[in-house]
């Protein structure tokens, strides 16, 4: 079995994805996990991806947002409400 | 302009009648709390204009959690500055909503200081719903709650706060310990509850019997409804007592209303064809001193209910006809020990293949129940079919023996 990718490296790769897409596309946890599995075939799993997301959130580099579904994004100024969102 | 402590106009109508009135409650709160004060003003404006004046803010929360806080802002903050932020927190309720008065008092004291002082005990999700605070107050509220021993509940694409009926704590019909499972699942799945990893929300609800006092069959993605396998226990003397002393028309209100028509009454004895009983609870509810559920107890797991938000409403359907929920566990039966694997399999599949904002019930409709069962590793069973007696596509392999099955 291939060496697993360190959590920090996964977190950095996820962060780059989120940063590059900021303002254009929102990612959910599973989108990030699927992208990591493509980027590092056989070298990441669900547990590592979860740990990487936890690290991004707990360090404050990213936040969870909610626009109908839950996304992971860069922290940004509040108040930019999404008119499409209609429920909690 | 918007200086009102008392409601008027259309909102005033909601104070009339003998019912509890949320308007009266907000008025009482408005005497001492400025958020509650402006809340009346904004509500009145909404009732007059028939327009919602709340904006949905999607980015507020507490550090580390992806759920529990629901961001709201006024779109007329210049008129009602004290509700320019009005975020709601969901607080994970104790199983079956048992509190000491002291715990409630402390939550209320905290909320008078840090929020609108208006709360809803309980929201339809089951949580305590703390209505209205500002962004800077979120972390302090969370700190006070955790120091009181409470935690936030779920919101967003997470496992929502599990809830249960009052179960064996107060109800003789509980077929299993609903409180125990609500608590255990909450603790086991803390990660799923606070850190969104699903395509959309997912709800567990635990009902002790088919009366389903938590309405799990209509609301929970996965419902656990108490049931029994053996015969309904009948005390024929008590049945006669109902007929003679209480003047219950047994034929009319019991036998005729049995959904599967599996009962008969000859004026002296009540007969139940238990093989055809659907365990609906109707006869037991009516003749509760004479009838009791059987003694061989467990639960039925149902999957896929949801309210109409993106698509129409759906009731759940049977996934596991009978699961034993307390030891001793038999060899060849589904037991509560199988739950973690079953739940993981469902979440893996739906997590990977589900579309954004697709509930598990909609997912099953899209890919087909057969494919779904195959993927999570469950055998199809006749109990999963809504009308097995009239559906020509159900085949019963009654004569088939075990070895033949294994050969396939
Ligand atoms: C004038 C021509 C036709 C009339 C008036 C007619 C009428 C009907 C009616 C009343 C039903 C029952 C619907 C129900 O029970 O809900 C039905 C069912 C059906 N018809 Fe026709 N039909 C006609 C032609 C055809 C043709 C040409 C075909 C196939 C080549 C066809 C295939 C079917 C099928 C597959 C069903 C459904 C059977 C089932 O699974 O319940 N029909 N038709
Ligand atoms: C081996 C071939 C076929 C099989 C196994 C098959 C099977 C079925 C089944 C199981 C249903 C019922 C679905 C349900 O109501 O839940 C159905 C419905 C239907 N089939 Fe087929 N079918 C076959 C071929 C065909 C062909 C060749 C036609 C048309 C030329 C056809 C037309 C229909 C129609 C119109 C319905 C809908 C009937 C209704 O809604 O009442 N089927 N088929
Ligand atoms: S669902 Fe059944 S067991 Fe639970 S409280 Fe209601 S009647 Fe009692
Ligand atoms: S529980 Fe319901 S289905 Fe069963 S015998 Fe009583 S009324 Fe009929």
XYZ file of C-alpha atoms and ligand atoms in Angstrom:
598
model
C 0.000 0.000 0.000
C 1.174 3.462 -0.896
C 2.288 5.888 1.810
C -0.598 7.975 2.998
C -0.437 11.743 2.476
C 0.131 13.751 5.693
C -2.933 15.608 6.967
C -1.158 18.986 6.630
C -0.501 18.412 2.945
C -4.135 17.445 2.325
C -5.301 20.515 4.224
C -3.006 22.715 2.102
C -4.253 21.150 -1.135
C -7.862 21.631 -0.028
C -7.145 25.205 0.976
C -5.686 25.955 -2.459
C -8.805 24.539 -4.126
C -11.067 26.663 -1.960
C -8.968 29.789 -2.437
C -8.763 29.393 -6.219
C -12.525 28.931 -6.423
C -13.450 31.709 -3.976
C -16.268 33.843 -5.342
C -16.802 31.409 -8.227
C -17.629 28.022 -6.789
C -18.509 26.647 -3.359
C -17.308 23.228 -2.225
C -18.914 20.803 0.201
C -16.879 18.400 2.357
C -17.526 15.535 -0.031
C -16.417 17.600 -3.066
C -13.094 18.173 -1.317
C -12.760 14.503 -0.407
C -13.471 13.396 -3.983
C -10.939 15.893 -5.358
C -8.268 14.662 -2.921
C -8.909 11.052 -3.930
C -8.285 12.081 -7.539
C -5.219 14.124 -6.699
C -3.636 11.438 -4.521
C -4.964 8.114 -5.853
C -4.914 5.450 -3.160
C -3.090 7.719 -0.723
C -5.974 9.466 1.059
C -9.081 8.148 2.769
C -12.192 9.555 4.396
C -10.590 9.746 7.855
C -7.644 11.788 6.569
C -9.932 14.134 4.646
C -12.105 14.641 7.692
C -9.015 15.400 9.781
C -7.777 17.872 7.164
C -11.112 19.701 7.094
C -11.168 19.802 10.883
C -7.720 21.380 10.796
C -8.804 24.020 8.250
C -11.819 24.921 10.364
C -10.184 24.812 13.798
C -7.262 26.943 12.630
C -9.690 29.557 11.265
C -8.254 29.305 7.714
C -11.720 28.262 6.521
C -15.253 28.425 7.855
C -18.435 26.465 7.339
C -21.129 28.397 5.501
C -24.748 27.596 4.801
C -26.588 28.445 1.598
C -29.265 25.798 1.415
C -26.536 23.211 2.020
C -23.316 23.409 4.051
C -20.117 24.557 2.329
C -16.500 25.202 3.289
C -15.189 28.626 2.311
C -12.649 31.318 3.126
C -13.744 33.522 6.021
C -15.453 36.599 4.648
C -17.446 39.568 5.846
C -20.894 38.699 7.116
C -24.111 40.131 5.842
C -23.770 38.992 2.237
C -27.026 37.150 2.502
C -28.011 34.824 -0.276
C -31.543 35.592 -1.417
C -31.978 32.072 -2.793
C -31.725 30.489 0.597
C -35.191 29.897 1.965
C -34.940 27.527 4.887
C -32.838 26.384 7.749
C -41.245 55.756 14.345
C -41.000 52.142 15.371
C -41.286 52.622 19.071
C -43.659 49.912 20.165
C -43.816 47.705 23.181
C -47.355 46.604 22.393
C -48.525 44.899 19.243
C -51.391 46.362 17.270
C -53.156 45.847 13.977
C -53.027 42.367 12.485
C -50.513 41.118 15.011
C -52.974 42.020 17.747
C -55.384 39.418 16.365
C -52.919 36.733 17.404
C -53.439 37.644 21.067
C -57.128 36.771 20.977
C -58.647 33.454 21.953
C -57.956 31.068 24.801
C -54.679 29.787 23.340
C -51.125 30.595 24.322
C -49.988 33.522 22.191
C -46.424 34.081 21.043
C -47.329 37.762 20.560
C -48.237 38.132 24.247
C -44.961 36.481 25.172
C -42.910 38.789 22.977
C -44.771 41.780 24.435
C -43.872 40.667 27.940
C -40.246 40.267 26.898
C -40.269 43.684 25.191
C -40.746 45.432 28.512
C -37.171 44.661 29.468
C -35.438 43.569 26.265
C -34.768 45.857 23.324
C -34.398 43.056 20.782
C -37.860 41.745 21.678
C -39.082 45.332 21.427
C -37.894 45.788 17.852
C -39.048 42.286 17.001
C -42.663 43.370 17.521
C -42.138 46.312 15.193
C -40.623 44.238 12.421
C -43.254 41.492 12.746
C -46.017 44.055 12.488
C -44.481 45.495 9.358
C -44.340 41.989 7.874
C -47.970 41.268 8.695
C -49.050 44.559 7.144
C -47.001 44.201 3.996
C -47.291 40.401 3.762
C -43.534 40.364 3.235
C -40.740 38.643 5.102
C -38.152 41.110 6.332
C -35.526 38.611 7.397
C -32.391 38.041 5.329
C -30.756 34.643 5.587
C -27.135 34.945 6.582
C -25.121 31.881 5.746
C -21.779 32.429 7.388
C -22.231 32.892 11.125
C -21.415 30.116 13.573
C -19.207 29.215 16.486
C -15.606 28.183 16.080
C -15.199 24.601 14.892
C -18.885 23.856 14.342
C -20.693 23.820 11.009
C -24.142 23.671 12.565
C -26.244 24.928 15.444
C -26.430 28.609 14.500
C -28.899 29.931 11.950
C -27.954 33.407 10.774
C -30.657 36.016 10.282
C -30.518 39.755 9.558
C -33.221 42.383 9.270
C -33.527 43.924 5.801
C -34.872 47.099 7.433
C -32.164 47.647 10.086
C -32.582 51.423 9.935
C -36.132 51.006 11.261
C -35.345 48.249 13.744
C -31.663 48.541 14.714
C -31.962 46.137 17.654
C -32.850 43.243 15.384
C -30.357 44.064 12.641
C -28.747 40.760 13.730
C -31.204 38.127 14.889
C -29.434 34.767 14.836
C -31.036 31.631 16.216
C -29.225 28.895 18.135
C -30.388 25.312 18.347
C -29.522 23.723 21.685
C -29.368 19.933 21.902
C -32.216 18.878 24.192
C -31.879 16.067 26.728
C -33.506 12.784 25.619
C -37.310 13.066 25.925
C -36.991 16.648 27.196
C -36.443 16.079 30.895
C -34.923 19.020 32.777
C -34.401 20.173 36.280
C -36.070 23.565 36.740
C -32.654 24.859 37.750
C -31.189 24.052 34.322
C -34.008 25.863 32.523
C -33.691 28.857 34.821
C -29.981 29.171 34.051
C -30.529 28.988 30.302
C -33.235 31.653 30.579
C -31.056 33.944 32.712
C -28.242 33.649 30.202
C -30.611 34.339 27.307
C -32.138 37.411 28.933
C -28.640 38.827 29.147
C -27.221 37.706 25.791
C -30.205 37.391 23.450
C -33.762 38.507 22.787
C -34.958 36.632 25.904
C -37.463 34.876 23.605
C -37.068 31.134 23.236
C -39.056 28.220 21.915
C -39.215 25.062 24.017
C -39.125 23.111 21.835
C -38.675 23.616 18.110
C -40.067 21.047 15.709
C -36.552 19.624 15.384
C -36.650 18.820 19.102
C -33.960 21.290 20.122
C -34.423 24.242 22.447
C -34.549 27.161 20.043
C -32.941 30.362 21.299
C -34.386 33.070 19.064
C -32.340 36.113 18.221
C -28.888 37.330 19.145
C -26.012 39.210 17.541
C -22.829 37.913 15.952
C -20.537 39.099 18.801
C -22.737 37.261 21.329
C -22.467 33.856 19.620
C -19.225 32.692 21.239
C -20.176 33.978 24.730
C -23.572 32.230 24.479
C -21.861 29.020 23.390
C -19.370 29.257 26.265
C -22.127 29.734 28.820
C -24.161 26.893 27.375
C -21.264 24.464 27.482
C -20.403 25.458 31.011
C -24.016 24.617 31.934
C -23.521 21.200 30.360
C -25.409 21.897 27.123
C -24.216 21.702 23.519
C -25.480 23.112 20.243
C -27.684 20.917 18.074
C -27.555 20.346 14.340
C -28.328 22.554 11.352
C -27.183 22.434 7.753
C -25.955 19.278 6.015
C -25.328 17.336 9.213
C -26.871 14.671 11.379
C -29.621 16.711 13.024
C -30.117 16.485 16.776
C -31.571 13.004 17.384
C -34.890 13.008 19.240
C -37.181 10.458 20.842
C -40.582 10.019 22.426
C -40.883 9.914 26.211
C -40.678 6.127 25.931
C -40.208 3.895 28.951
C -39.634 6.926 31.175
C -43.381 7.488 31.327
C -45.161 5.332 28.780
C -46.235 1.706 29.205
C -46.255 1.120 25.442
C -42.564 1.649 24.861
C -41.240 -1.456 23.095
C -37.609 -0.414 23.595
C -35.591 2.222 25.415
C -35.965 5.234 23.140
C -34.092 7.572 25.495
C -31.082 5.314 25.607
C -30.802 5.210 21.817
C -31.376 8.938 21.337
C -28.584 9.582 23.833
C -26.197 6.936 22.500
C -26.574 7.990 18.879
C -26.069 11.633 19.818
C -22.827 10.750 21.583
C -21.583 8.272 18.979
C -22.080 10.659 16.072
C -20.807 13.949 17.531
C -18.603 14.482 14.490
C -21.470 14.016 12.032
C -23.649 16.297 14.177
C -21.274 19.252 14.235
C -19.177 18.940 11.055
C -21.192 18.840 7.822
C -20.160 15.899 5.658
C -23.464 14.900 4.052
C -25.198 15.971 0.822
C -28.024 17.337 2.993
C -29.617 16.954 6.426
C -30.169 13.524 8.015
C -32.507 12.840 10.943
C -32.869 9.960 13.405
C -36.025 9.741 15.486
C -36.879 7.076 18.050
C -40.520 6.203 18.752
C -41.316 3.556 21.338
C -44.360 2.152 19.566
C -46.372 2.621 16.349
C -48.288 5.556 17.867
C -45.106 7.370 16.899
C -45.377 10.393 19.199
C -42.298 11.979 17.580
C -43.915 11.689 14.115
C -40.802 9.928 12.916
C -42.504 8.248 9.978
C -43.198 11.656 8.448
C -40.060 13.533 9.451
C -37.049 11.345 10.053
C -34.754 10.106 7.324
C -34.269 7.080 9.557
C -37.017 6.211 12.028
C -36.907 3.556 14.733
C -40.457 2.567 15.624
C -41.125 0.084 18.427
C -43.029 -3.070 17.497
C -43.616 -6.682 18.559
C -43.563 -10.057 16.832
C -45.844 -12.302 18.871
C -49.535 -12.095 19.727
C -51.360 -9.134 21.243
C -52.075 -9.970 24.899
C -55.827 -10.125 25.530
C -57.686 -10.042 28.841
C -61.151 -11.252 27.718
C -62.811 -10.282 31.036
C -61.667 -6.706 30.537
C -62.881 -6.725 26.926
C -66.346 -7.740 28.166
C -66.120 -5.071 30.856
C -65.534 -2.436 28.144
C -68.571 -3.737 26.241
C -70.912 -4.036 29.215
C -69.830 -1.394 31.734
C -68.270 1.212 29.480
C -70.761 0.642 26.634
C -67.996 0.519 24.036
C -69.388 -0.698 20.720
C -66.534 -3.089 20.069
C -67.744 -4.085 16.621
C -67.971 -0.497 15.451
C -65.006 1.254 17.062
C -62.519 -1.591 17.218
C -63.209 -4.475 14.830
C -64.488 -2.385 11.918
C -61.611 0.071 12.201
C -58.827 -2.461 12.215
C -56.936 -1.563 9.026
C -56.300 -5.182 8.076
C -59.717 -6.449 9.202
C -58.081 -9.186 11.214
C -60.379 -9.040 14.269
C -63.728 -10.572 15.179
C -66.100 -10.093 18.136
C -68.998 -12.394 18.940
C -70.257 -10.402 21.899
C -68.268 -12.527 24.347
C -64.767 -13.092 23.007
C -62.465 -10.902 20.968
C -60.509 -12.801 18.358
C -57.341 -11.457 16.666
C -55.700 -13.123 13.692
C -52.229 -11.977 14.715
C -50.580 -13.145 11.487
C -52.489 -10.417 9.681
C -52.165 -7.725 12.340
C -50.185 -4.730 11.079
C -49.263 -3.611 14.632
C -51.026 -0.279 14.143
C -51.936 0.121 17.866
C -55.544 1.133 17.146
C -57.281 -1.639 19.120
C -54.782 -1.312 21.971
C -55.308 2.447 22.176
C -59.077 2.007 22.428
C -59.139 -0.970 24.820
C -55.971 -0.173 26.682
C -56.984 -1.931 29.899
C -57.802 -5.136 28.008
C -55.149 -5.331 25.307
C -51.380 -5.072 25.447
C -48.717 -5.441 22.783
C -46.934 -8.803 22.640
C -43.892 -9.659 24.727
C -41.397 -10.304 21.903
C -40.334 -6.721 21.323
C -37.988 -4.640 19.191
C -38.285 -2.009 16.499
C -38.882 -1.532 12.805
C -36.401 0.707 11.019
C -37.867 2.890 8.314
C -35.977 5.046 5.847
C -36.615 8.056 3.676
C -39.222 10.421 5.163
C -39.026 14.147 4.543
C -41.143 17.287 4.524
C -41.724 19.127 1.247
C -38.909 21.606 0.730
C -37.256 21.008 -2.627
C -39.439 18.060 -3.621
C -42.757 16.815 -2.259
C -43.293 15.177 1.120
C -42.462 11.535 1.536
C -43.244 8.993 4.260
C -40.558 6.522 5.161
C -40.645 2.889 4.118
C -39.460 -0.293 5.796
C -35.741 -1.012 5.790
C -35.406 -3.529 8.641
C -38.736 -5.191 9.549
C -37.619 -6.211 13.024
C -34.534 -5.352 15.021
C -33.964 -6.575 18.564
C -33.037 -3.530 20.668
C -31.994 -5.162 23.960
C -30.179 -8.397 24.862
C -30.435 -11.353 24.872
C -29.776 -11.245 21.140
C -30.626 -14.280 19.008
C -28.336 -15.778 16.355
C -30.337 -15.148 13.216
C -31.938 -11.812 13.861
C -31.053 -8.190 13.239
C -29.937 -6.610 16.524
C -28.912 -3.172 17.735
C -25.305 -4.365 17.430
C -25.730 -4.212 13.639
C -26.672 -0.534 13.741
C -23.244 1.123 13.379
C -22.432 -0.877 10.246
C -25.867 -0.352 8.736
C -25.734 3.391 9.332
C -22.166 3.652 7.999
C -23.142 1.807 4.831
C -26.094 4.122 4.212
C -24.021 7.245 4.861
C -21.132 6.030 2.691
C -23.383 5.351 -0.276
C -25.574 8.433 -0.011
C -22.538 10.587 0.896
C -20.649 9.514 -2.221
C -23.502 9.258 -4.708
C -26.138 11.650 -3.380
C -26.615 14.927 -5.219
C -26.302 18.254 -3.444
C -29.439 18.786 -1.297
C -30.844 15.351 -2.058
C -32.372 13.618 0.980
C -31.769 9.914 1.346
C -35.425 9.162 0.465
C -35.127 11.047 -2.814
C -31.816 9.351 -3.469
C -33.460 5.929 -3.074
C -36.227 6.924 -5.475
C -33.662 8.014 -8.021
C -31.439 4.935 -7.937
C -34.180 2.426 -7.045
C -34.773 0.506 -3.819
C -33.302 -2.684 -5.301
C -30.006 -1.032 -6.170
C -29.930 0.749 -2.816
C -30.428 -2.460 -0.828
C -27.822 -4.199 -2.931
C -25.287 -1.450 -2.274
C -25.797 -1.362 1.499
C -25.846 -5.160 1.684
C -29.418 -5.867 2.825
C -31.650 -8.637 1.436
C -35.030 -7.516 0.063
C -37.934 -8.729 2.215
C -41.688 -8.866 1.704
C -42.244 -6.410 4.582
C -40.607 -3.694 2.485
C -43.472 -3.785 -0.045
C -46.417 -1.502 0.644
C -49.146 -3.831 -0.596
C -47.666 -7.304 -0.846
C -51.077 -8.927 -1.171
C -52.023 -7.009 -4.294
C -48.635 -6.344 -5.834
C -47.995 -8.911 -8.585
C -44.274 -8.282 -8.602
C -43.506 -9.784 -5.189
C -42.422 -13.388 -5.346
C -42.423 -15.456 -2.188
C -39.853 -18.233 -2.194
C -41.670 -20.146 0.468
C -40.455 -23.597 -0.568
C -36.871 -22.573 -1.177
C -34.326 -23.986 1.249
C -31.188 -22.313 2.515
C -28.626 -24.239 0.460
C -30.316 -23.425 -2.803
C -30.120 -19.764 -1.922
C -26.426 -19.954 -1.184
C -25.733 -21.580 -4.530
C -26.843 -18.511 -6.452
C -57.498 2.129 -28.391
C -56.419 1.629 -27.819
C -56.205 1.419 -26.370
C -57.016 1.684 -25.316
C -58.373 2.340 -25.289
C -56.289 1.275 -24.130
C -56.773 1.403 -22.845
C -56.095 1.000 -21.735
C -56.603 1.086 -20.392
C -57.969 1.642 -20.014
C -55.667 0.615 -19.570
C -55.762 0.480 -18.056
C -55.169 1.653 -17.387
C -55.172 1.461 -15.909
O -55.583 0.391 -15.415
O -54.769 2.371 -15.201
C -54.545 0.240 -20.362
C -53.389 -0.274 -19.839
C -52.343 -0.644 -20.622
N -52.251 -0.587 -21.974
Fe -53.678 0.059 -23.223
N -55.094 0.752 -24.487
C -55.020 0.820 -25.866
C -53.963 0.433 -26.626
C -52.806 -0.133 -26.125
C -51.687 -0.577 -26.948
C -51.662 -0.519 -28.482
C -50.740 -1.034 -26.093
C -49.373 -1.612 -26.358
C -48.864 -1.836 -27.550
C -51.229 -0.858 -24.748
C -50.520 -1.185 -23.604
C -51.026 -1.051 -22.346
C -50.267 -1.403 -21.177
C -48.857 -1.928 -21.100
C -51.095 -1.148 -20.074
C -50.762 -1.291 -18.630
C -51.073 -2.612 -18.062
C -50.694 -2.578 -16.580
O -49.556 -2.879 -16.243
O -51.582 -2.231 -15.768
N -52.495 -0.329 -24.802
N -54.832 0.470 -21.670
C -39.619 -8.107 -21.104
C -40.247 -6.999 -21.366
C -40.998 -6.182 -20.366
C -41.071 -6.259 -19.017
C -40.357 -7.237 -18.084
C -41.929 -5.204 -18.569
C -42.235 -4.958 -17.216
C -43.055 -3.995 -16.809
C -43.425 -3.757 -15.475
C -42.921 -4.543 -14.269
C -44.257 -2.700 -15.435
C -44.956 -2.150 -14.204
C -44.267 -1.068 -13.517
C -45.096 -0.611 -12.366
O -46.305 -0.307 -12.553
O -44.596 -0.556 -11.240
C -44.411 -2.254 -16.777
C -45.173 -1.175 -17.112
C -45.355 -0.767 -18.417
N -44.801 -1.328 -19.536
Fe -43.585 -2.896 -19.596
N -42.365 -4.515 -19.647
C -41.816 -5.066 -20.755
C -42.010 -4.660 -22.050
C -42.806 -3.632 -22.458
C -43.029 -3.219 -23.819
C -42.403 -3.880 -25.023
C -43.856 -2.151 -23.785
C -44.424 -1.277 -24.873
C -44.308 -1.494 -26.165
C -44.168 -1.900 -22.376
C -44.974 -0.884 -21.946
C -45.258 -0.649 -20.638
C -46.117 0.420 -20.203
C -46.848 1.450 -21.072
C -46.163 0.347 -18.811
C -46.876 1.292 -17.871
C -48.225 0.794 -17.535
C -48.929 1.650 -16.502
O -48.390 2.698 -16.105
O -50.033 1.257 -16.075
N -43.503 -2.811 -21.622
N -43.688 -3.043 -17.604
S -44.625 6.619 20.672
Fe -45.595 4.947 21.818
S -44.083 4.513 23.434
Fe -43.575 6.545 22.670
S -44.692 7.951 24.023
Fe -45.976 7.576 22.199
S -47.357 5.909 22.846
Fe -45.619 5.916 24.275
S -53.035 -3.476 16.196
Fe -54.131 -2.604 14.449
S -53.890 -4.124 12.822
Fe -53.402 -5.148 14.753
S -55.338 -6.083 15.414
Fe -55.200 -4.076 16.409
S -56.310 -2.701 15.028
Fe -55.855 -4.558 13.849
